[in-house]
PDB file of C-alpha atoms in Angstrom:
ATOM      1  CA  UNK E   1     119.663   1.657  56.120  1.00  0.00           C
ATOM      2  CA  UNK E   2     121.748   3.068  58.967  1.00  0.00           C
ATOM      3  CA  UNK E   3     119.831   2.237  62.181  1.00  0.00           C
ATOM      4  CA  UNK E   4     121.058   5.393  63.924  1.00  0.00           C
ATOM      5  CA  UNK E   5     119.781   7.612  61.109  1.00  0.00           C
ATOM      6  CA  UNK E   6     116.498   5.679  60.932  1.00  0.00           C
ATOM      7  CA  UNK E   7     116.103   6.054  64.702  1.00  0.00           C
ATOM      8  CA  UNK E   8     116.605   9.801  64.478  1.00  0.00           C
ATOM      9  CA  UNK E   9     114.337  10.141  61.424  1.00  0.00           C
ATOM     10  CA  UNK E  10     111.540   8.253  63.176  1.00  0.00           C
ATOM     11  CA  UNK E  11     112.043  10.310  66.340  1.00  0.00           C
ATOM     12  CA  UNK E  12     111.841  13.615  64.490  1.00  0.00           C
ATOM     13  CA  UNK E  13     108.840  12.565  62.429  1.00  0.00           C
ATOM     14  CA  UNK E  14     107.030  11.183  65.478  1.00  0.00           C
ATOM     15  CA  UNK E  15     107.676  14.388  67.420  1.00  0.00           C
ATOM     16  CA  UNK E  16     106.440  16.624  64.607  1.00  0.00           C
ATOM     17  CA  UNK E  17     103.344  14.508  64.086  1.00  0.00           C
ATOM     18  CA  UNK E  18     102.623  14.669  67.826  1.00  0.00           C
ATOM     19  CA  UNK E  19     102.844  18.466  67.922  1.00  0.00           C
ATOM     20  CA  UNK E  20     100.600  18.780  64.864  1.00  0.00           C
ATOM     21  CA  UNK E  21      97.943  16.514  66.372  1.00  0.00           C
ATOM     22  CA  UNK E  22      98.521  13.429  64.225  1.00  0.00           C
ATOM     23  CA  UNK E  23      98.601  11.246  67.332  1.00  0.00           C
ATOM     24  CA  UNK E  24      97.994   7.786  65.836  1.00  0.00           C
ATOM     25  CA  UNK E  25     100.690   8.210  63.217  1.00  0.00           C
ATOM     26  CA  UNK E  26     103.004   9.855  65.758  1.00  0.00           C
ATOM     27  CA  UNK E  27     102.692   6.800  67.977  1.00  0.00           C
ATOM     28  CA  UNK E  28     103.808   4.542  65.138  1.00  0.00           C
ATOM     29  CA  UNK E  29     106.980   6.532  64.502  1.00  0.00           C
ATOM     30  CA  UNK E  30     107.730   7.005  68.200  1.00  0.00           C
ATOM     31  CA  UNK E  31     107.485   3.267  68.776  1.00  0.00           C
ATOM     32  CA  UNK E  32     109.746   2.582  65.788  1.00  0.00           C
ATOM     33  CA  UNK E  33     112.279   5.121  67.053  1.00  0.00           C
ATOM     34  CA  UNK E  34     112.364   3.634  70.546  1.00  0.00           C
ATOM     35  CA  UNK E  35     112.597   0.075  69.189  1.00  0.00           C
ATOM     36  CA  UNK E  36     115.549   1.044  67.007  1.00  0.00           C
ATOM     37  CA  UNK E  37     117.275   2.711  69.926  1.00  0.00           C
ATOM     38  CA  UNK E  38     116.743  -0.291  72.187  1.00  0.00           C
ATOM     39  CA  UNK E  39     118.164  -2.570  69.484  1.00  0.00           C
ATOM     40  CA  UNK E  40     121.289  -0.437  69.173  1.00  0.00           C
ATOM     41  CA  UNK E  41     121.821   2.031  72.049  1.00  0.00           C
ATOM     42  CA  UNK E  42     124.162   4.940  71.470  1.00  0.00           C
ATOM     43  CA  UNK E  43     125.785   7.703  73.496  1.00  0.00           C
ATOM     44  CA  UNK E  44     125.054  10.085  70.630  1.00  0.00           C
ATOM     45  CA  UNK E  45     121.747  11.447  71.993  1.00  0.00           C
ATOM     46  CA  UNK E  46     123.287  13.333  74.915  1.00  0.00           C
ATOM     47  CA  UNK E  47     126.326  14.561  73.054  1.00  0.00           C
ATOM     48  CA  UNK E  48     124.497  16.573  70.410  1.00  0.00           C
ATOM     49  CA  UNK E  49     121.733  18.434  72.235  1.00  0.00           C
ATOM     50  CA  UNK E  50     122.674  18.239  75.912  1.00  0.00           C
ATOM     51  CA  UNK E  51     119.769  16.008  76.876  1.00  0.00           C
ATOM     52  CA  UNK E  52     119.262  12.361  76.188  1.00  0.00           C
ATOM     53  CA  UNK E  53     116.991  12.197  73.165  1.00  0.00           C
ATOM     54  CA  UNK E  54     115.456   8.950  74.360  1.00  0.00           C
ATOM     55  CA  UNK E  55     114.272  10.724  77.527  1.00  0.00           C
ATOM     56  CA  UNK E  56     112.511  13.381  75.448  1.00  0.00           C
ATOM     57  CA  UNK E  57     111.098  10.773  73.064  1.00  0.00           C
ATOM     58  CA  UNK E  58     109.684   8.771  75.946  1.00  0.00           C
ATOM     59  CA  UNK E  59     108.173  11.919  77.445  1.00  0.00           C
ATOM     60  CA  UNK E  60     106.352  12.730  74.229  1.00  0.00           C
ATOM     61  CA  UNK E  61     105.413   9.098  73.770  1.00  0.00           C
ATOM     62  CA  UNK E  62     103.835   9.017  77.241  1.00  0.00           C
ATOM     63  CA  UNK E  63     101.951  12.241  76.496  1.00  0.00           C
ATOM     64  CA  UNK E  64     100.838  10.809  73.171  1.00  0.00           C
ATOM     65  CA  UNK E  65      99.548   7.660  74.878  1.00  0.00           C
ATOM     66  CA  UNK E  66      97.654   9.848  77.337  1.00  0.00           C
ATOM     67  CA  UNK E  67      96.079  11.884  74.530  1.00  0.00           C
ATOM     68  CA  UNK E  68      95.094   8.688  72.723  1.00  0.00           C
ATOM     69  CA  UNK E  69      93.226   7.510  75.827  1.00  0.00           C
ATOM     70  CA  UNK E  70      95.738   5.069  77.317  1.00  0.00           C
ATOM     71  CA  UNK E  71      96.397   6.439  80.826  1.00  0.00           C
ATOM     72  CA  UNK E  72      97.919   3.219  82.207  1.00  0.00           C
ATOM     73  CA  UNK E  73     100.296   2.880  79.263  1.00  0.00           C
ATOM     74  CA  UNK E  74     101.231   6.552  79.621  1.00  0.00           C
ATOM     75  CA  UNK E  75     102.061   6.025  83.286  1.00  0.00           C
ATOM     76  CA  UNK E  76     104.045   2.863  82.497  1.00  0.00           C
ATOM     77  CA  UNK E  77     106.068   4.704  79.852  1.00  0.00           C
ATOM     78  CA  UNK E  78     106.710   7.572  82.267  1.00  0.00           C
ATOM     79  CA  UNK E  79     107.976   5.144  84.915  1.00  0.00           C
ATOM     80  CA  UNK E  80     110.205   3.375  82.394  1.00  0.00           C
ATOM     81  CA  UNK E  81     111.567   6.760  81.385  1.00  0.00           C
ATOM     82  CA  UNK E  82     112.511   7.545  84.986  1.00  0.00           C
ATOM     83  CA  UNK E  83     114.257   4.184  85.279  1.00  0.00           C
ATOM     84  CA  UNK E  84     116.138   4.831  82.045  1.00  0.00           C
ATOM     85  CA  UNK E  85     117.150   8.347  83.117  1.00  0.00           C
ATOM     86  CA  UNK E  86     118.360   7.104  86.517  1.00  0.00           C
ATOM     87  CA  UNK E  87     120.463   4.403  84.847  1.00  0.00           C
ATOM     88  CA  UNK E  88     122.097   6.940  82.539  1.00  0.00           C
ATOM     89  CA  UNK E  89     123.111   9.136  85.492  1.00  0.00           C
ATOM     90  CA  UNK E  90     122.872  12.224  83.273  1.00  0.00           C
ATOM     91  CA  UNK E  91     121.535  14.800  85.720  1.00  0.00           C
ATOM     92  CA  UNK E  92     119.934  17.176  83.227  1.00  0.00           C
ATOM     93  CA  UNK E  93     118.056  14.320  81.559  1.00  0.00           C
ATOM     94  CA  UNK E  94     117.003  13.067  84.993  1.00  0.00           C
ATOM     95  CA  UNK E  95     115.675  16.504  85.969  1.00  0.00           C
ATOM     96  CA  UNK E  96     113.696  16.634  82.720  1.00  0.00           C
ATOM     97  CA  UNK E  97     112.320  13.119  83.215  1.00  0.00           C
ATOM     98  CA  UNK E  98     111.156  13.922  86.763  1.00  0.00           C
ATOM     99  CA  UNK E  99     109.544  17.196  85.663  1.00  0.00           C
ATOM    100  CA  UNK E 100     107.632  15.617  82.801  1.00  0.00           C
ATOM    101  CA  UNK E 101     106.648  12.635  84.968  1.00  0.00           C
ATOM    102  CA  UNK E 102     104.981  15.095  87.344  1.00  0.00           C
ATOM    103  CA  UNK E 103     102.876  16.253  84.393  1.00  0.00           C
ATOM    104  CA  UNK E 104     101.629  12.713  83.706  1.00  0.00           C
ATOM    105  CA  UNK E 105     100.563  12.507  87.343  1.00  0.00           C
ATOM    106  CA  UNK E 106      98.907  15.910  87.008  1.00  0.00           C
ATOM    107  CA  UNK E 107      96.921  14.625  84.024  1.00  0.00           C
ATOM    108  CA  UNK E 108      95.872  11.684  86.182  1.00  0.00           C
ATOM    109  CA  UNK E 109      95.008  14.055  89.072  1.00  0.00           C
ATOM    110  CA  UNK E 110      97.433  12.209  91.362  1.00  0.00           C
ATOM    111  CA  UNK E 111      98.557  14.994  93.657  1.00  0.00           C
ATOM    112  CA  UNK E 112     100.889  13.022  95.914  1.00  0.00           C
ATOM    113  CA  UNK E 113     102.713  11.321  93.026  1.00  0.00           C
ATOM    114  CA  UNK E 114     102.982  14.608  91.104  1.00  0.00           C
ATOM    115  CA  UNK E 115     104.395  16.273  94.204  1.00  0.00           C
ATOM    116  CA  UNK E 116     106.981  13.519  94.692  1.00  0.00           C
ATOM    117  CA  UNK E 117     108.172  13.772  91.084  1.00  0.00           C
ATOM    118  CA  UNK E 118     108.248  17.577  91.255  1.00  0.00           C
ATOM    119  CA  UNK E 119     110.230  17.474  94.512  1.00  0.00           C
ATOM    120  CA  UNK E 120     112.755  15.091  92.965  1.00  0.00           C
ATOM    121  CA  UNK E 121     113.095  17.407  89.951  1.00  0.00           C
ATOM    122  CA  UNK E 122     113.460  20.447  92.208  1.00  0.00           C
ATOM    123  CA  UNK E 123     116.241  18.751  94.183  1.00  0.00           C
ATOM    124  CA  UNK E 124     118.280  17.940  91.072  1.00  0.00           C
ATOM    125  CA  UNK E 125     117.582  21.337  89.506  1.00  0.00           C
ATOM    126  CA  UNK E 126     118.539  23.236  92.647  1.00  0.00           C
ATOM    127  CA  UNK E 127     121.744  21.245  93.089  1.00  0.00           C
ATOM    128  CA  UNK E 128     122.752  21.624  89.438  1.00  0.00           C
ATOM    129  CA  UNK E 129     121.403  25.104  88.690  1.00  0.00           C
ATOM    130  CA  UNK E 130     118.850  24.068  86.060  1.00  0.00           C
ATOM    131  CA  UNK E 131     116.693  27.167  86.413  1.00  0.00           C
ATOM    132  CA  UNK E 132     114.159  26.518  83.633  1.00  0.00           C
ATOM    133  CA  UNK E 133     113.156  23.093  84.920  1.00  0.00           C
ATOM    134  CA  UNK E 134     113.336  24.299  88.519  1.00  0.00           C
ATOM    135  CA  UNK E 135     110.689  26.907  87.652  1.00  0.00           C
ATOM    136  CA  UNK E 136     108.518  24.313  85.935  1.00  0.00           C
ATOM    137  CA  UNK E 137     108.912  21.783  88.752  1.00  0.00           C
ATOM    138  CA  UNK E 138     107.996  24.517  91.242  1.00  0.00           C
ATOM    139  CA  UNK E 139     104.787  25.157  89.305  1.00  0.00           C
ATOM    140  CA  UNK E 140     104.021  21.446  89.319  1.00  0.00           C
ATOM    141  CA  UNK E 141     104.760  21.223  93.047  1.00  0.00           C
ATOM    142  CA  UNK E 142     102.385  24.114  93.617  1.00  0.00           C
ATOM    143  CA  UNK E 143      99.627  22.409  91.640  1.00  0.00           C
ATOM    144  CA  UNK E 144     100.150  19.167  93.555  1.00  0.00           C
ATOM    145  CA  UNK E 145     100.048  21.017  96.870  1.00  0.00           C
ATOM    146  CA  UNK E 146      96.894  22.900  95.930  1.00  0.00           C
ATOM    147  CA  UNK E 147      95.034  19.778  94.831  1.00  0.00           C
ATOM    148  CA  UNK E 148      95.871  18.198  98.185  1.00  0.00           C
ATOM    149  CA  UNK E 149      93.833  20.880  99.946  1.00  0.00           C
ATOM    150  CA  UNK E 150      96.684  23.229 100.757  1.00  0.00           C
ATOM    151  CA  UNK E 151      95.352  25.682  98.223  1.00  0.00           C
ATOM    152  CA  UNK E 152      96.959  28.940  99.351  1.00  0.00           C
ATOM    153  CA  UNK E 153     100.385  27.385  99.744  1.00  0.00           C
ATOM    154  CA  UNK E 154     100.049  25.738  96.342  1.00  0.00           C
ATOM    155  CA  UNK E 155      98.962  28.915  94.594  1.00  0.00           C
ATOM    156  CA  UNK E 156     101.882  30.797  96.160  1.00  0.00           C
ATOM    157  CA  UNK E 157     104.268  28.156  94.796  1.00  0.00           C
ATOM    158  CA  UNK E 158     102.687  28.373  91.353  1.00  0.00           C
ATOM    159  CA  UNK E 159     103.194  32.153  91.384  1.00  0.00           C
ATOM    160  CA  UNK E 160     106.798  31.695  92.522  1.00  0.00           C
ATOM    161  CA  UNK E 161     107.411  29.204  89.714  1.00  0.00           C
ATOM    162  CA  UNK E 162     105.806  31.473  87.139  1.00  0.00           C
ATOM    163  CA  UNK E 163     107.929  34.413  88.281  1.00  0.00           C
ATOM    164  CA  UNK E 164     111.071  32.306  87.987  1.00  0.00           C
ATOM    165  CA  UNK E 165     109.918  31.019  84.593  1.00  0.00           C
ATOM    166  CA  UNK E 166     109.484  34.578  83.321  1.00  0.00           C
TER     167      UNK E 166
END
């Protein structure tokens, strides 16, 4: 009955169910995990894996909402995640939140918003040396640029991001 263990158990189960395509059940466990965390916040998430677990959980939760056909709820969750990450002032978690938020905007085909999130991620990643997420954010920036009718520039950025990713 330890809330911290229950939070982590629900998070892990929700994540695994998401990745195996059990989206409805995943949502249930993700919501329980986030509710438990909000009832009793902890510094533990960042200390163990280097990234705030709530940031990752909210990312997957937003993706899950998108896959279930709730684009507005997915966007709302993504925005709340950015607010949470900003409040925590943990730069790696913030870079991750911006990068994944750009993906939600990509799903929604919102080029300008995706570009803004990718640019924010790129700024943090460049400043802090987070090369993996810099590569991903560069790819997202390229996509956003291409969809806004700057196709060649966008494709070049995608290639640059892919090269860095490799």
